[in-house]
XYZ file of C-alpha atoms in Angstrom:
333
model
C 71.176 94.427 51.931
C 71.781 92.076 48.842
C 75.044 92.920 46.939
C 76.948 90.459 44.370
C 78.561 87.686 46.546
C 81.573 87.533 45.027
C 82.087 91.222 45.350
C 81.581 90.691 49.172
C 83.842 87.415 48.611
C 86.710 89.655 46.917
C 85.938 92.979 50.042
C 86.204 89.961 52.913
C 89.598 88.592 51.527
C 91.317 91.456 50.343
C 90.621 92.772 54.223
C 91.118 89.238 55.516
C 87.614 89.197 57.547
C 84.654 87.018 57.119
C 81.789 88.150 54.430
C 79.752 89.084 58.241
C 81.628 91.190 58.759
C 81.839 93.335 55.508
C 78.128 93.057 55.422
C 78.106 95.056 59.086
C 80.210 97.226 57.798
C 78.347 97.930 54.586
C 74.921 98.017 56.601
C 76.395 99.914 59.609
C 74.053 98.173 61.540
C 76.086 96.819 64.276
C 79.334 98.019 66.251
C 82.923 96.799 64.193
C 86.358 97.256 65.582
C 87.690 100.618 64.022
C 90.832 99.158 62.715
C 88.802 96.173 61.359
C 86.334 98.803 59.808
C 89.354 100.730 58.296
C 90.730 97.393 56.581
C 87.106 96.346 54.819
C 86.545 100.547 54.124
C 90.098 100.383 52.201
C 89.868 97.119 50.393
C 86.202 98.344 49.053
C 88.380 101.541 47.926
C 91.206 99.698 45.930
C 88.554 96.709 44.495
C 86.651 100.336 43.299
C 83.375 98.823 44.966
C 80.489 101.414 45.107
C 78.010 100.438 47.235
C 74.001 100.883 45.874
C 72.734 104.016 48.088
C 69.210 102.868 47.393
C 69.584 99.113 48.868
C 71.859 100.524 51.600
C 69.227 102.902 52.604
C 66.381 100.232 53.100
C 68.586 97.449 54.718
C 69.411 100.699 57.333
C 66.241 102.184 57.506
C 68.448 105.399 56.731
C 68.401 107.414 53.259
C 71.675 109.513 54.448
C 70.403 112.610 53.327
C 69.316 115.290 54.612
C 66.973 118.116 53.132
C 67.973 121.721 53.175
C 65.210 124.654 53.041
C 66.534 128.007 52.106
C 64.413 130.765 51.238
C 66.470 131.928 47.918
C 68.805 130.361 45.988
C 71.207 132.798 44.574
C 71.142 135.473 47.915
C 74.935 136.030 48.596
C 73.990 135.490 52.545
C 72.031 132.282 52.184
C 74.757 130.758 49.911
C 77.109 131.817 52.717
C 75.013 129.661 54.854
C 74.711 127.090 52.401
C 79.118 126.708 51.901
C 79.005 126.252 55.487
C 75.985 123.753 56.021
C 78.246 121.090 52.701
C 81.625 122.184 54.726
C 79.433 120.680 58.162
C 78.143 117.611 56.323
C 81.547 116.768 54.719
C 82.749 113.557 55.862
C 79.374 112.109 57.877
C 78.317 109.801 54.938
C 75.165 112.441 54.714
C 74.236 114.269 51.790
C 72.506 117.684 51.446
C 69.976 117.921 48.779
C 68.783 121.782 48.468
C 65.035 123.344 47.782
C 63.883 126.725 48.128
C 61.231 127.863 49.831
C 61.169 131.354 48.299
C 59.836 133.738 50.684
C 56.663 132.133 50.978
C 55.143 129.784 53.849
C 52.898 127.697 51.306
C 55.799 127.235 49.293
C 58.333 126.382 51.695
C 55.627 123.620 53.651
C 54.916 121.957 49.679
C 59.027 121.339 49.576
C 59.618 120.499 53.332
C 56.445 117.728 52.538
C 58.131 116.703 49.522
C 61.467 116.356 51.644
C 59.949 113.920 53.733
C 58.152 112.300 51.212
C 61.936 111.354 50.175
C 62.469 110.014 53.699
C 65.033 112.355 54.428
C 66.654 111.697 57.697
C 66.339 115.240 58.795
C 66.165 118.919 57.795
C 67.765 122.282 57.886
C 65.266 125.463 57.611
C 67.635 127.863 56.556
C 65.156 130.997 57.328
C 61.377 129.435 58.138
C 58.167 130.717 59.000
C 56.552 129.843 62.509
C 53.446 128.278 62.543
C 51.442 125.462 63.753
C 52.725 123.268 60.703
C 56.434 124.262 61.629
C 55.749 123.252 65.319
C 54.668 119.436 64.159
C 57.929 119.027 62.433
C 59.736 118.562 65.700
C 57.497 115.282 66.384
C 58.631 113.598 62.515
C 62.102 114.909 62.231
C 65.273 115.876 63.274
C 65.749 119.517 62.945
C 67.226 122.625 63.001
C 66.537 126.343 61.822
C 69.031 128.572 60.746
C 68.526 132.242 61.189
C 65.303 132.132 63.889
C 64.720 132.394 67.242
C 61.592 130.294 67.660
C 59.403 129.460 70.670
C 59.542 126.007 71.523
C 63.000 125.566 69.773
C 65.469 126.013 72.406
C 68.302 124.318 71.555
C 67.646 123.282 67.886
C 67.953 127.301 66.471
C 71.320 128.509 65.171
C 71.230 132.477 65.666
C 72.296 135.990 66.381
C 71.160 138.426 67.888
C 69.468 140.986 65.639
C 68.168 143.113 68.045
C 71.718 143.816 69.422
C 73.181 144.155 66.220
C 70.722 146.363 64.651
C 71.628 148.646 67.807
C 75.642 148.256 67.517
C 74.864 149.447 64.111
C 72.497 152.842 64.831
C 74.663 153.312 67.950
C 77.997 153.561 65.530
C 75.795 156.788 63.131
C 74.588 158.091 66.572
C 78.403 158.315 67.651
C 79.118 160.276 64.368
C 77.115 162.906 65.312
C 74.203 161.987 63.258
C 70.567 162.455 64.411
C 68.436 161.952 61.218
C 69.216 158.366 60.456
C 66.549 156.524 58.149
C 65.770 152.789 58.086
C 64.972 150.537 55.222
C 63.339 147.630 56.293
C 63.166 143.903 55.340
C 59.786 142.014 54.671
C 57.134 143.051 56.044
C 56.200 140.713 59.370
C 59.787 139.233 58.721
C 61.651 138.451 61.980
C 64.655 139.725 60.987
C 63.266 142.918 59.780
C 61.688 143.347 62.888
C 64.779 142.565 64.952
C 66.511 145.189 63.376
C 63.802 147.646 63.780
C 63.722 147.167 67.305
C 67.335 147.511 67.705
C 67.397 150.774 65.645
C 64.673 151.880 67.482
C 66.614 151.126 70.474
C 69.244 152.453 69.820
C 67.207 156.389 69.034
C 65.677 155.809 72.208
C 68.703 155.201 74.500
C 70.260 158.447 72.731
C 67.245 160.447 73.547
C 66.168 161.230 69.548
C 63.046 160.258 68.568
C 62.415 158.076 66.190
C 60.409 160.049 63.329
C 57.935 157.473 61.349
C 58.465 159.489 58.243
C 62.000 158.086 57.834
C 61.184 154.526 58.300
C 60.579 152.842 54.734
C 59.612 149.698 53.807
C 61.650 146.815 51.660
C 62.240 143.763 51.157
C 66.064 142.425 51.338
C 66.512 143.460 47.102
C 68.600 146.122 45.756
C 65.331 147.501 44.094
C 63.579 148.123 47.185
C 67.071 149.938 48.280
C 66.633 152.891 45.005
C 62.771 152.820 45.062
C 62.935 153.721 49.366
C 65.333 156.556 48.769
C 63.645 157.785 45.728
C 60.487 158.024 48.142
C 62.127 160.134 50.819
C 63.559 162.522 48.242
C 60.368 162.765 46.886
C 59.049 163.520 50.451
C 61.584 165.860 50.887
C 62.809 164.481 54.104
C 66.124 165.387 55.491
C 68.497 162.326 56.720
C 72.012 162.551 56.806
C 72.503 158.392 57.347
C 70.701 155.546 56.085
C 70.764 152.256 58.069
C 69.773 149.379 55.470
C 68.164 145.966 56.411
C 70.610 144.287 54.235
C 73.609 144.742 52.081
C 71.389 144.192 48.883
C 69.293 146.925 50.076
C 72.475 148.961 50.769
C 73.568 148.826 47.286
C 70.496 150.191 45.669
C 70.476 152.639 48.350
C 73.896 153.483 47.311
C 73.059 153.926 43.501
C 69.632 155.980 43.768
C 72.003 158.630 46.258
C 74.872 158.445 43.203
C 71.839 159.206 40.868
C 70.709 162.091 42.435
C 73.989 163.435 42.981
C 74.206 162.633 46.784
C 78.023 161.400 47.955
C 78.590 158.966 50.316
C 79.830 159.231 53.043
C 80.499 163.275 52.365
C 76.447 163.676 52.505
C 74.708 160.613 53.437
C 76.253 157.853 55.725
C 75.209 154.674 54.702
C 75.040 150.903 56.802
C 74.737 147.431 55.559
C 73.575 143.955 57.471
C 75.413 140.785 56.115
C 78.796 141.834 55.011
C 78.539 140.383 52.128
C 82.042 139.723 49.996
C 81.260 142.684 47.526
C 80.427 145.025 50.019
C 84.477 145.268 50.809
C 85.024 146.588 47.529
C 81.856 148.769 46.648
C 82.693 152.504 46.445
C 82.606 153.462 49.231
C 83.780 150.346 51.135
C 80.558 149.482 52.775
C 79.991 149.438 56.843
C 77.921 146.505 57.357
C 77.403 143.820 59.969
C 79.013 140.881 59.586
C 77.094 137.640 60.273
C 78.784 134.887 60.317
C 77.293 132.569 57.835
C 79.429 129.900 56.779
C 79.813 129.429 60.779
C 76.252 129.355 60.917
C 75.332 126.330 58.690
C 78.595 124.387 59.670
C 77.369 124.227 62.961
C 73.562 124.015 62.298
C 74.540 121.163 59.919
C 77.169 119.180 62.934
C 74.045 119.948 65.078
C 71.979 117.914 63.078
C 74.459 114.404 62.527
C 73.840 114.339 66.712
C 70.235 114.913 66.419
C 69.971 112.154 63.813
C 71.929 109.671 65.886
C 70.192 110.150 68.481
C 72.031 112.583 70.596
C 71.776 115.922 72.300
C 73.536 118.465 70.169
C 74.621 121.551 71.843
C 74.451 124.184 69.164
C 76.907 127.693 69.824
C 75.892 131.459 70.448
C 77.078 133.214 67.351
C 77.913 136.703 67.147
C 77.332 139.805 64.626
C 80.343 142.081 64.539
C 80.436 145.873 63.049
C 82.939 145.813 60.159
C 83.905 149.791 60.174
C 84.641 150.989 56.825
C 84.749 154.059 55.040
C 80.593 154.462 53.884
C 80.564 156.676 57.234
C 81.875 159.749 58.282
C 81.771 161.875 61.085
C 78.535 164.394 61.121
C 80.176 168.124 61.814
C-alpha cells in the first residue's frame, strides 16, 4: 500500500516505531506486538489519519466487507436479523453492505453474483433457496445461511427448529381444548412454511384429531394473505375455533378480517403468531406468537463468519424458539 510518506513519517514518530512497522500495521499483513499495535492505532487516531479502504484492500488482498442477502428489506423479522448480523460485525474492521433477494431465486443469485463481483470477502444468506448454484458457493466463499437447514451445510447454518416449534405452538390450542384449529401457511415450497406444517400436523396427529385439508389455507408471510385466508374459510363456511398463522404478519390480517366480520378474539377464535415480532406485544389482543430469536441469530451467523474468513472453524450455536403466552388464546369450554 502507497500512502503519503510524511503521514507515515508523522504515525511512526508520534508512536515512536519505525515507518515498517506502521506500514504492517496499516496492511495487517504480518504479526505486530499488541501494545506496539495499540501505540501506531492511537497516534493514527489523534494525527486524524484515515486510511484509503480501496488501496488497503488491494495491498491485503481483502475488501473487508462482507455481503448480506436478505429476502425483504423492511420485514420486521429480517430486520431483527439484520440489528443482530451490524451488532456481530461491530468492531472486526468488516463492513456489511445489504441487498435483497426478494423472494425470488433468480433474483437473489443476480445480487449474490454482483456481491462477488465486488470481491466481498464473504456472505450471509439471510433466508436462501437450495440449489445447485447455492451448493457452488461453498467452493468461492465463506459462508453462512441464516434461517435454513441445508444439506451439505452442517456447520455453516444458523437455525431453529421449525418443526418443533410449529408443534409447541398447535400443542398449546390442543391443550385449550380446541380441536378445529386452521393453518395459514407461508410460501408455497418455502422451508419454513413447510416446517411449520409438519409440526402442526404433528402436533393433530399425536392428539389423535385429524387434520382436515379444508382448514389448511395458503399464504405467503403478508398481512393480506392473513384477511384474504379467513375471508375464504368464512366463505366456505368452515367451522374453526383457533387459527395458527405462519407468521405474525399473517396473524395481523388474520386478526382484522375476524374484527371485520364481527368475530372476537380470543372469546371466539384463538389466534397464534410465529416471530414475535415487537408489535405483536401490544396488538389487541396481545398476540401468542413464537419467539425466534433474531437479533441472536445474525450476531452469531455474522461472528461465525469473521472465523470462516480467517481461516478458522467456527462453531455456530443451537438456537431456540420459545412460546410467548399471551392473551390471543383462551381456554375452549
Amino acid at each position: 500500500m502507497k500512502v503519503n510518506d510524511t503521514t507515515i513519517n508523522d504515525i511512526a514518530e508520534r508512536a515512536n516505531v519505525s515507518k515498517s512497522t506502521v506500514s504492517r500495521v496499516l496492511n495487517d499483513k504480518s504479526v505486530v506486538n499488541h501494545k506496539t499495535r495499540s501505540n501506531v492505532l492511537e497516534a493514527m487516531k489523534s494525527l486524524g489519519y484515515q486510511p484509503n479502504a480501496f488501496a488497503r484492500s488491494l495491498a491485503s488482498g481483502r475488501s473487508m466487507t462482507v455481503g448480506v442477502v436478505t429476502q425483504n428489506i423492511g420485514s420486521p423479522f429480517y430486520d431483527m436479523i439484520m440489528q443482530g448480523v451490524i451488532k456481530g460485525f461491530s468492531g472486526t474492521g468488516y463492513s456489511p453492505i445489504f441487498a435483497d433477494g426478494q423472494w425470488e431465486e433468480r433474483t437473489e443469485l443476480d445480487v449474490i453474483r454482483t456481491l462477488l463481483g465486488r470481491k466481498v470477502d464473504g456472505l450471509l444468506l439471510l433466508g436462501g433457496f437450495p440449489g445447485k448454484e447455492l451448493a457452488e458457493l461453498k467452493e468461492r466463499s465463506p459462508t453462512i445461511i441464516v434461517g435454513r437447514d441445508l444439506s451439505g451445510w452442517e456447520g455453516q447454518c444458523v437455525y431453529i427448529d421449525n418443526v418443533a416449534a410449529a408443534f409447541e405452538a398447535t400443542k398449546h390450542l390442543i391443550d385449550f381444548g380446541h380441536r378445529n384449529i386452521a393453518l395459514i401457511r407461508g410460501i408455497e415450497h418455502h422451508q419454513d412454511a413447510n416446517r411449520r406444517f409438519d409440526g402442526y400436523s404433528e402436533a393433530l396427529s399425536d392428539a389423535g384429531i385429524k387434520l382436515d385439508p379444508e382448514l389448511v389455507v395458503e399464504g405467503d408471510f403478508s398481512a393480506q394473505s392473513g384477511i384474504l385466508a379467513i375471508n375464504s374459510l368464512l366463505m366456505r363456511g368452515k367451522s374453526f375455533t383457533a387459527v395458527f398463522c405462519a407468521n405474525d404478519m399473517v396473524a395481523y390480517g388474520a386478526r382484522l378480517a375476524l374484527h371485520r366480520q364481527g368475530i372476537r378474539v380470543p372469546e371466539d377464535v384463538s389466534l397464534v403468531g410465529f416471530d414475535d415480532q415487537a408489535e405483536s406485544a401490544f396488538m389487541t389482543p396481545p398476540l401468542t406468537t413464537v419467539r425466534q430469536p433474531g437479533i441472536e441469530m445474525g450476531e452469531a451467523a455474522a461472528l461465525g463468519l469473521v472465523e470462516l474468513m480467517q481461516g478458522r472453524s467456527c462453531k455456530l450455536p443451537v438456537l431456540r424458539a420459545e412460546l410467548q403466552r399471551r392473551e390471543s388464546v383462551a381456554r375452549r369450554l
